[in-house]
CSV table of C-alpha atoms in Angstrom, one decimal:
chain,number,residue,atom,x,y,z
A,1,UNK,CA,0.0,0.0,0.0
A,2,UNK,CA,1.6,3.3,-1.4
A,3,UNK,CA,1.4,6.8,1.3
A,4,UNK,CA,-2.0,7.7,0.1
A,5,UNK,CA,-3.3,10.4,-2.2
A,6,UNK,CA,-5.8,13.5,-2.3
A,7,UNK,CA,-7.0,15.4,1.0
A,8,UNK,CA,-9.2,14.1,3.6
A,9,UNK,CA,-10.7,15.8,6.6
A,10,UNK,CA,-9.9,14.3,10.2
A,11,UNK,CA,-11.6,15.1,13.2
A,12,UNK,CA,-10.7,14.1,16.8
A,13,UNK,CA,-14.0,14.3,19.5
A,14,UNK,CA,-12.9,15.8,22.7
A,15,UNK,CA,-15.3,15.0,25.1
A,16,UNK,CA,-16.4,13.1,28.1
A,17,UNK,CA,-18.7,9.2,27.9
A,18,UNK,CA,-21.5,8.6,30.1
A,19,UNK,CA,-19.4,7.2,32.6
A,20,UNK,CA,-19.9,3.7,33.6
A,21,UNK,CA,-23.3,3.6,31.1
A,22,UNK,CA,-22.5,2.0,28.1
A,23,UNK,CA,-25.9,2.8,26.3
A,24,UNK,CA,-25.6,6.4,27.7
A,25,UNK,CA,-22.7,6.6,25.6
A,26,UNK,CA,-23.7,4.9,22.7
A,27,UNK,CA,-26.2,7.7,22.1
A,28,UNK,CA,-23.2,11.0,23.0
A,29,UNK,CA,-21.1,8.3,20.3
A,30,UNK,CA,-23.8,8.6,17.4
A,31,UNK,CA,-24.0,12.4,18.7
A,32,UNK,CA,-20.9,13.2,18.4
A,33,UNK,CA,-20.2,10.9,15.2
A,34,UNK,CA,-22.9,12.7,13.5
A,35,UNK,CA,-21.5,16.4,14.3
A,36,UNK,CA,-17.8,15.6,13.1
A,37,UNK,CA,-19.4,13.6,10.0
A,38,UNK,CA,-21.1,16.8,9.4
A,39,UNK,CA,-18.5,19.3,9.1
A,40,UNK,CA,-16.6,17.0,6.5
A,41,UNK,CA,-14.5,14.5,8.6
A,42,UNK,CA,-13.9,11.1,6.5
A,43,UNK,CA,-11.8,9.8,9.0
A,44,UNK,CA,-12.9,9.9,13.0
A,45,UNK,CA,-10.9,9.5,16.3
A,46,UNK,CA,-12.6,9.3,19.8
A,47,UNK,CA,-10.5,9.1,23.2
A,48,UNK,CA,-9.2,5.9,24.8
A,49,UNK,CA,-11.6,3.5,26.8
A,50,UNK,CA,-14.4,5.6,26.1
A,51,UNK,CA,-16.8,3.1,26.4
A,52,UNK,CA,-17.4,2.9,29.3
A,53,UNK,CA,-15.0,5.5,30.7
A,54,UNK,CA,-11.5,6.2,31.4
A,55,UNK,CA,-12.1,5.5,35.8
A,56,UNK,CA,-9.7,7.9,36.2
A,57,UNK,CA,-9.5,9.1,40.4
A,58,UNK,CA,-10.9,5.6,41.4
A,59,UNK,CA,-9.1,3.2,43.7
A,60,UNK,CA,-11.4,0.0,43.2
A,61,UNK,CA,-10.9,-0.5,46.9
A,62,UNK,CA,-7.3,-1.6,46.2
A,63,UNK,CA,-4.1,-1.3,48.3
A,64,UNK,CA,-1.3,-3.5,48.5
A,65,UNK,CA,-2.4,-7.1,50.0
A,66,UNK,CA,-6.6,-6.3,49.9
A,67,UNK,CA,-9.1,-5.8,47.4
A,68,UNK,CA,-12.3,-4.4,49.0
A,69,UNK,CA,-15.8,-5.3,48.6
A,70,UNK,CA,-16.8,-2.1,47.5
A,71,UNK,CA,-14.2,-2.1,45.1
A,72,UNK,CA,-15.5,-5.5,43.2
A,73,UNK,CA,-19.0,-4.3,42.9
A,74,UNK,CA,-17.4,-0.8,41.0
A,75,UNK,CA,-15.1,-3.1,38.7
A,76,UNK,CA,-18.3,-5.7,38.0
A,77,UNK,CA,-19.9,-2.2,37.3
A,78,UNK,CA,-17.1,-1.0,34.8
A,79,UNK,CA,-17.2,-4.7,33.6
A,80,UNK,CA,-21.2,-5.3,32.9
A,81,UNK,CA,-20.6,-1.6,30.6
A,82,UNK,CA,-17.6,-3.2,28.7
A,83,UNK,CA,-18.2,-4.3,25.7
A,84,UNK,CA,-17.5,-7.7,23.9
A,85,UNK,CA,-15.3,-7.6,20.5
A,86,UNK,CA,-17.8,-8.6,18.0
A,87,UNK,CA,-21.2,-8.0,19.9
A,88,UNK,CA,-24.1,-5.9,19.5
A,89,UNK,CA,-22.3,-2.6,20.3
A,90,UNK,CA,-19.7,-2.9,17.7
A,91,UNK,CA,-22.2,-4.0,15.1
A,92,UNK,CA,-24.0,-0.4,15.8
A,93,UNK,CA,-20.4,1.6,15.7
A,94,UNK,CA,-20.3,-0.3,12.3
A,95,UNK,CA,-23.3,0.6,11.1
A,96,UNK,CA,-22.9,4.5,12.5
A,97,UNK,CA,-19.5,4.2,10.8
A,98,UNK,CA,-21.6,3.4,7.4
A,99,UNK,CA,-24.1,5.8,8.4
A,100,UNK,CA,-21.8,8.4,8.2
A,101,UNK,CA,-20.2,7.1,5.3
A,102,UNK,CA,-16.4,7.7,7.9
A,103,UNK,CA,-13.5,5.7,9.5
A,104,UNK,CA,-14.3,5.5,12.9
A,105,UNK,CA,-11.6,4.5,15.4
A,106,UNK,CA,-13.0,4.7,18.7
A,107,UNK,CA,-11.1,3.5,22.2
A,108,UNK,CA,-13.4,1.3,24.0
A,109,UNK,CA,-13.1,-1.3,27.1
A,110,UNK,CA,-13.4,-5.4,25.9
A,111,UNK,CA,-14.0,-7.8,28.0
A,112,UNK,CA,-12.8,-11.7,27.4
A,113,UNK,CA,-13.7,-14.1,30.2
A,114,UNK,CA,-13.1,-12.6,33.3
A,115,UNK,CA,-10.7,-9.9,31.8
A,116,UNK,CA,-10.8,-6.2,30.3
A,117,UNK,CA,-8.7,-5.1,27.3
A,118,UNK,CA,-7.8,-1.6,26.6
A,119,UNK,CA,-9.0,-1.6,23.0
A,120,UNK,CA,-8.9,0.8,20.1
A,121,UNK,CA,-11.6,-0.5,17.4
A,122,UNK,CA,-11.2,0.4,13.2
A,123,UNK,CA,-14.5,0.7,11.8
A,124,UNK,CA,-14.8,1.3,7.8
A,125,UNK,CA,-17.1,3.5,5.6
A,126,UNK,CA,-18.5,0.2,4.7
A,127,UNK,CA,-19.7,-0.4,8.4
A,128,UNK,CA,-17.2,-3.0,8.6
A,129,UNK,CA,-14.5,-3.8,11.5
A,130,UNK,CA,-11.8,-3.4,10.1
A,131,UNK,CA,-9.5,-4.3,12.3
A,132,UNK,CA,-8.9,-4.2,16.6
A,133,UNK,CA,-5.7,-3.0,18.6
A,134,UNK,CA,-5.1,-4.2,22.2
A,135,UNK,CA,-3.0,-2.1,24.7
A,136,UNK,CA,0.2,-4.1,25.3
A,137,UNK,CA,1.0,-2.4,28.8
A,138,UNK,CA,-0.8,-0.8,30.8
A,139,UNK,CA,0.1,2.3,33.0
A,140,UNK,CA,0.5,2.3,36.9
A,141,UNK,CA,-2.9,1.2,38.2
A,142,UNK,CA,-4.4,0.3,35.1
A,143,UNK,CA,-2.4,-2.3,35.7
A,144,UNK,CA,-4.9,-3.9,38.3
A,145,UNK,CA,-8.3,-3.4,36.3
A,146,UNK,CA,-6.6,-4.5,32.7
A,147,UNK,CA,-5.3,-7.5,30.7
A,148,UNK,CA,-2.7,-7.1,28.7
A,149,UNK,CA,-2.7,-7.4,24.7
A,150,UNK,CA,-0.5,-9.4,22.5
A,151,UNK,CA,1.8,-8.9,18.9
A,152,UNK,CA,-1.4,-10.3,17.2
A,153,UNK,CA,-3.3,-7.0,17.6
A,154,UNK,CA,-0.6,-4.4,15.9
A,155,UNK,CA,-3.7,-3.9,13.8
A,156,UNK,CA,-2.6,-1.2,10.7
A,157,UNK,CA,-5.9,-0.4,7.8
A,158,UNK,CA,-5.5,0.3,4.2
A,159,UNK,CA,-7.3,3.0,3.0
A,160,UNK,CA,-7.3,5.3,0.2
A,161,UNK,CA,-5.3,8.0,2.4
A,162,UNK,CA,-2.7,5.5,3.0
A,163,UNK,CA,-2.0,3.1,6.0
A,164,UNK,CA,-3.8,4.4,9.5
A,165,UNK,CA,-2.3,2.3,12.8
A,166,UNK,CA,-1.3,3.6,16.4
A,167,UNK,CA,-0.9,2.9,19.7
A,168,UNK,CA,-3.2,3.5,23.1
A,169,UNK,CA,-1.5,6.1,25.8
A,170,UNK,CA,2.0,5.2,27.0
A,171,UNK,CA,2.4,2.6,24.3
A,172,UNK,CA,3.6,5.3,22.5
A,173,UNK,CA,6.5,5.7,24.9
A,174,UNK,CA,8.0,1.9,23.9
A,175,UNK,CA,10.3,2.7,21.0
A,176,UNK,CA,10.1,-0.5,19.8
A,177,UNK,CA,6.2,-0.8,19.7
A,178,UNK,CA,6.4,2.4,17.6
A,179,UNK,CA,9.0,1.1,15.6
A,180,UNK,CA,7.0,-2.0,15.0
A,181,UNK,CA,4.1,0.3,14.0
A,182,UNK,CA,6.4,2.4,11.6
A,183,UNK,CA,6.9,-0.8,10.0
A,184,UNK,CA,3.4,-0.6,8.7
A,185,UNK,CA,4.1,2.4,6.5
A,186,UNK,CA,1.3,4.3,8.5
A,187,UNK,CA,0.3,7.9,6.6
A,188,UNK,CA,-2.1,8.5,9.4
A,189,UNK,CA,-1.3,7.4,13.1
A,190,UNK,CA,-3.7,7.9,15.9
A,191,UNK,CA,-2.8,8.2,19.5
A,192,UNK,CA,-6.2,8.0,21.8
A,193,UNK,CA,-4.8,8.9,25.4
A,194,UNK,CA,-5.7,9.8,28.7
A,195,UNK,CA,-2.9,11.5,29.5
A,196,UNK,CA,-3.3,15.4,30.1
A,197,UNK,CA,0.2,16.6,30.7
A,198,UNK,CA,2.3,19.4,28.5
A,199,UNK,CA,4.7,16.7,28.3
A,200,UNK,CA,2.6,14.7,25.8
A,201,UNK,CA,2.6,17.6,23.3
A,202,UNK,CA,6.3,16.6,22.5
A,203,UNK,CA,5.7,12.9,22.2
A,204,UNK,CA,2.9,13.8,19.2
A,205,UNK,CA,5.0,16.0,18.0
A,206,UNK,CA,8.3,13.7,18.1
A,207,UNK,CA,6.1,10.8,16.6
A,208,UNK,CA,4.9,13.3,13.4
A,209,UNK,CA,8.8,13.9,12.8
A,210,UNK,CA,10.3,10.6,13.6
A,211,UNK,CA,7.2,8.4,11.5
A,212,UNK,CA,7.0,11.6,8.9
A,213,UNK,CA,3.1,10.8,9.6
A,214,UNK,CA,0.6,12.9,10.5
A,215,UNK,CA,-0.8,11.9,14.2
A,216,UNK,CA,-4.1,12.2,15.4
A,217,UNK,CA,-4.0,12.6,19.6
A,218,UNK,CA,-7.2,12.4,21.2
A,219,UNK,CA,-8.5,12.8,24.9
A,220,UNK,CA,-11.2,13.1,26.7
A,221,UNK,CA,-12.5,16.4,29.2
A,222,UNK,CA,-13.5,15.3,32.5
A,223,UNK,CA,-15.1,16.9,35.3
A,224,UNK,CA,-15.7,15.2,38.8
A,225,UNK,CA,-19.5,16.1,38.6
A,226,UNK,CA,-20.3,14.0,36.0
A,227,UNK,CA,-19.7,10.4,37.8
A,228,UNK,CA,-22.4,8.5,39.0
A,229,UNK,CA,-22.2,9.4,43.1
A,230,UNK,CA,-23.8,5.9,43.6
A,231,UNK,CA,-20.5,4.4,42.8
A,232,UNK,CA,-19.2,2.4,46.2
A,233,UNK,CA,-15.9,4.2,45.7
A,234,UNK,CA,-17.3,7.3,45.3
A,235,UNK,CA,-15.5,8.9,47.8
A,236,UNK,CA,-12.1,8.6,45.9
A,237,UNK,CA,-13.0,11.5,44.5
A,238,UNK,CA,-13.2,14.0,47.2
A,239,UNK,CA,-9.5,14.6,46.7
A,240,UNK,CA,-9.6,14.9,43.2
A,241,UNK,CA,-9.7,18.3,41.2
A,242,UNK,CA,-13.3,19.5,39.5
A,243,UNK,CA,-11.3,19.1,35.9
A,244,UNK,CA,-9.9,15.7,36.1
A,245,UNK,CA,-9.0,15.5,32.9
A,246,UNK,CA,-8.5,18.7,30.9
A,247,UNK,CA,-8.0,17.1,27.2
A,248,UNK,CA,-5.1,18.1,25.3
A,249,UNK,CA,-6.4,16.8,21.8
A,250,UNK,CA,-4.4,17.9,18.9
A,251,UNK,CA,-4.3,17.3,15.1
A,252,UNK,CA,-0.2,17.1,14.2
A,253,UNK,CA,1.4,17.0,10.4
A,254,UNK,CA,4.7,15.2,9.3
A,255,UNK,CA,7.0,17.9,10.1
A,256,UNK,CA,6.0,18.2,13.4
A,257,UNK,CA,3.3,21.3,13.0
A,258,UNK,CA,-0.1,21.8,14.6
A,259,UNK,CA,-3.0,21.7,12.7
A,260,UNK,CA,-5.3,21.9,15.3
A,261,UNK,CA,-5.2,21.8,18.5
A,262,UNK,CA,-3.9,21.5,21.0
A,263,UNK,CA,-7.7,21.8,22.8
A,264,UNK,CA,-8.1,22.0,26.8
A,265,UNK,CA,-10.5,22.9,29.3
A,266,UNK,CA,-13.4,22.1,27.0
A,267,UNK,CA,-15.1,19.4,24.7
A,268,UNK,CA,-14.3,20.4,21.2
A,269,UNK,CA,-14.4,18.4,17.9
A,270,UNK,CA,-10.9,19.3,16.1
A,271,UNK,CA,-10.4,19.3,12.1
A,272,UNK,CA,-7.9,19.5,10.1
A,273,UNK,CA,-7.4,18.7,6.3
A,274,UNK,CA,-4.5,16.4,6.2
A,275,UNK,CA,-2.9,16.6,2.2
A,276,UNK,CA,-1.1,13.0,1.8
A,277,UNK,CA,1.1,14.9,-0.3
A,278,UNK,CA,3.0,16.3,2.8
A,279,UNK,CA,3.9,12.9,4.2
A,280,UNK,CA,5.6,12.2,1.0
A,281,UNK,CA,7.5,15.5,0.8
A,282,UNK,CA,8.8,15.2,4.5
A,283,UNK,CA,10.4,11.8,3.9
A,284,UNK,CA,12.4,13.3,1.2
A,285,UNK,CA,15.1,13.4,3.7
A,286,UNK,CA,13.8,10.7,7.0
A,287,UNK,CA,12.6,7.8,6.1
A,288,UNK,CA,12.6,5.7,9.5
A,289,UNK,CA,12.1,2.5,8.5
A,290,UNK,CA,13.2,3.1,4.3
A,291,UNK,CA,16.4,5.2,3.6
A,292,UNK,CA,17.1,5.8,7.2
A,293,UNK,CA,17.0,2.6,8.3
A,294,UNK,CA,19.7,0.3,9.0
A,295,UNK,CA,18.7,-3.2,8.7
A,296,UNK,CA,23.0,-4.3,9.1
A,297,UNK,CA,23.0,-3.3,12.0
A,298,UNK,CA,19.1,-2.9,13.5
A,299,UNK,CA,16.2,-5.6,13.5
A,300,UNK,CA,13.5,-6.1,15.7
A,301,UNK,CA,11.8,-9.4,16.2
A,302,UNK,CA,7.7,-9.2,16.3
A,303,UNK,CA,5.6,-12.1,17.8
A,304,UNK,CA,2.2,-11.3,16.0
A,305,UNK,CA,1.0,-14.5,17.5
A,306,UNK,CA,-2.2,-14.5,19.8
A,307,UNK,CA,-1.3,-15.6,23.0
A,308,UNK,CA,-3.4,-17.7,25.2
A,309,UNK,CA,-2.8,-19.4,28.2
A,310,UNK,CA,-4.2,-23.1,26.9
A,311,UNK,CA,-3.5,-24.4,23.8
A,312,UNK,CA,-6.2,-26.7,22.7
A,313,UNK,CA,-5.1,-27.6,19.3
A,314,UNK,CA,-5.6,-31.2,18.9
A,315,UNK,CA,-7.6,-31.7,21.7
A,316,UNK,CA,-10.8,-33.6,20.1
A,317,UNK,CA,-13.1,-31.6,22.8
A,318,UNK,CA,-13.5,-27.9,23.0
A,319,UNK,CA,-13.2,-25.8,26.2
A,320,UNK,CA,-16.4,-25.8,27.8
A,321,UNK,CA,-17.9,-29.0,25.9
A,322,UNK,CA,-18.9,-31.9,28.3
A,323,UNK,CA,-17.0,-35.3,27.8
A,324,UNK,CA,-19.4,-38.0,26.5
A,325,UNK,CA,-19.2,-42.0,26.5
C-alpha cells in the first residue's frame, strides 16, 4: 500500500462518555459521530476507553495485600458496561461508521472471560470492523483493572489515504512498539490517550517527525461532577480536582506542526485537512524504516502470534464441551 493520495478531513471528539453507562454513551457516540461527520470529517478518532469510561480518580478498593468489597462491585460495574469484541455494540459503531459514510476509530473497554482489554476498534465506511488493537501495557494502576494485549493486535488499515495504525497512551513511549508500527508504512497514526500533561505535546509531536506521519491525539474532558455518586468508591473523588482530565487533543502533520489543537479545558471536535502529499515530501530526507533505516546493524523481532494461556489444538473436545461415553 503506497502513502496515500488527495486530502481528507480528520476530526478528533474531545469529550467526556456517560461514565460507567454503556448505552448512555452509545447515544453522545452517534451524537458526536454525526457532528464531526457533518463538518466533512472522512476519517474519526474518539478518546481511549471511552466506552465505558476512562475511571480515572478511582481506587477499586485496592491497596497493596486487599481488594475491598466495595471495590469488586465498582469493577463488575465497569465490567457489565464493557463491551464484547464482536457484539451488538460494535455491530451499531459499524453501522454509525456506514451511516456516516467515515473511519471511525473509537477507544473502547473489551471484555474476554473474566478480563478487560484496553481496546482501540477500526470501523470502515462500509460499516465493517476493520481491524482491533489491544494495549500491550498498561500504565501504573491500570495495571490492576486490565489485561494485557499481544503482537497479534498491531492492527494497521488500508485506506485510500494510506495506512492508519497507532498505539493506546504510553504505548507510544516503547520505542520499539512504535518502531513496530512504523513498519506498517502508517500515513495516518492515531494516539487516543488519557494523559493530560504538557509533556505529551512533545511525544505527538516527536512521533509526526520521527514516523513523517501525521498523528491524530485524542482525549477526553472530564469533570468530577459527571460520575455517578452511587459508585461504592465514590468517595475517591473527594481529593480529586473539578477538571480531572483537561483534554489536550491535537491534530499534528509530518513535520512536526499543529493543525489543530492542541484543545483543553473544554469538549471540542478538532479538524484538520490532512494533504497526503506532505507525508511524501517530508520523507524526502527521513525515512525511518526506508532510507534511514539500517537493517545491518538494527532488527526487531515481532511475535504477531495470539497468546493464550491453553492451547487446545488437537484436543478432540472444545473448552467448555462436556466429555461423553
Amino acid at each position: 500500500m503506497g502513502l496515500g493520495r488527495g486530502v481528507v478531513r480528520a476530526a478528533v471528539v474531545q469529550a467526556a462518555p456517560v461514565i460507567m453507562d454503556k448505552r448512555g454513551t452509545m447515544e453522545r457516540i452517534r451524537k458526536l459521530t454525526g457532528e464531526a461527520a457533518e463538518q466533512g470529517a472522512r476519517i474519526i478518532l474518539f478518546p481511549e476507553a471511552f466506552i465505558p469510561c476512562y475511571p480515572r480518580g478511582l481506587s477499586f478498593g485496592s491497596v497493596v495485600g486487599n481488594r475491598s468489597m466495595g471495590g469488586r462491585k465498582d469493577w463488575a460495574r465497569y465490567y457489565e458496561n464493557s463491551i464484547d469484541v464482536p457484539g451488538p455494540e460494535t455491530e451499531e459503531l459499524g453501522k454509525l461508521a456506514a451511516k456516516s459514510g467515515v473511519y471511525l476509530s473509537i477507544g473502547v473497554m473489551e471484555r474476554e472471560g473474566g478480563t478487560l482489554f484496553c481496546t482501540l476498534l477500526y470501523f470502515g465506511p462500509d460499516g465493517s470492523l476493520l481491524a482491533k488493537h489491544r494495549k500491550l501495557k498498561p500504565t501504573g494502576s491500570e495495571r490492576l483493572i486490565w489485561g494485557e494485549g499481544d503482537g497479534s493486535t498491531l492492527a494497521a488499515v488500508n485506506t485510500p489515504y494510506g495506512v492508519m495504525s497507532g498505539l493506546i497512551c504510553w504505548e507510544n513511549y516503547m520505542p520499539l512498539a512504535r518502531a513496530a508500527i512504523y513498519g506498517r508504512n502508517p500515513s495516518i497514526y492515531l494516539a487516543p490517550t488519557a494523559d493530560q500533561r504538557e509533556g505529551w505535546q512533545c511525544s505527538m509531536r516527536h512521533i509526526a517527525l520521527e514516523g513523517r506521519c501525521f498523528v491524530l491525539s485524542c482525549n477526553q474532558f472530564v469533570t468530577k461532577d459527571i460520575y455517578p455518586e452511587d459508585l461504592q468508591c465514590f468517595q475517591d473523588l473527594e481529593s480529586q480536582p473539578d477538571i480531572l482530565c483537561r483534554g489536550g487533543s491535537a491534530i499534528i502533520d509530518p513535520l512536526g506542526n499543529y493543525l489543530a489543537g492542541p484543545s483543553w479545558d473544554r469538549e471540542e471536535i478538532l479538524c484538520a485537512d490532512l494533504d497526503l502529499a506532505a507525508v511524501v515530501e517530508a520523507r524526502y530526507d527521513f525515512d525511518v524504516m526506508g532510507h534511514y533505516a539500517r537493517p545491518d546493524v538494527f532488527t526487531l523481532l515481532v511475535n504477531g502470534e495470539p497468546l493464550r494461556g491453553i492451547d487446545y489444538s488437537g484436543d478432540p473436545f472444545l473448552p467448555g464441551e462436556a466429555l461423553t461415553e
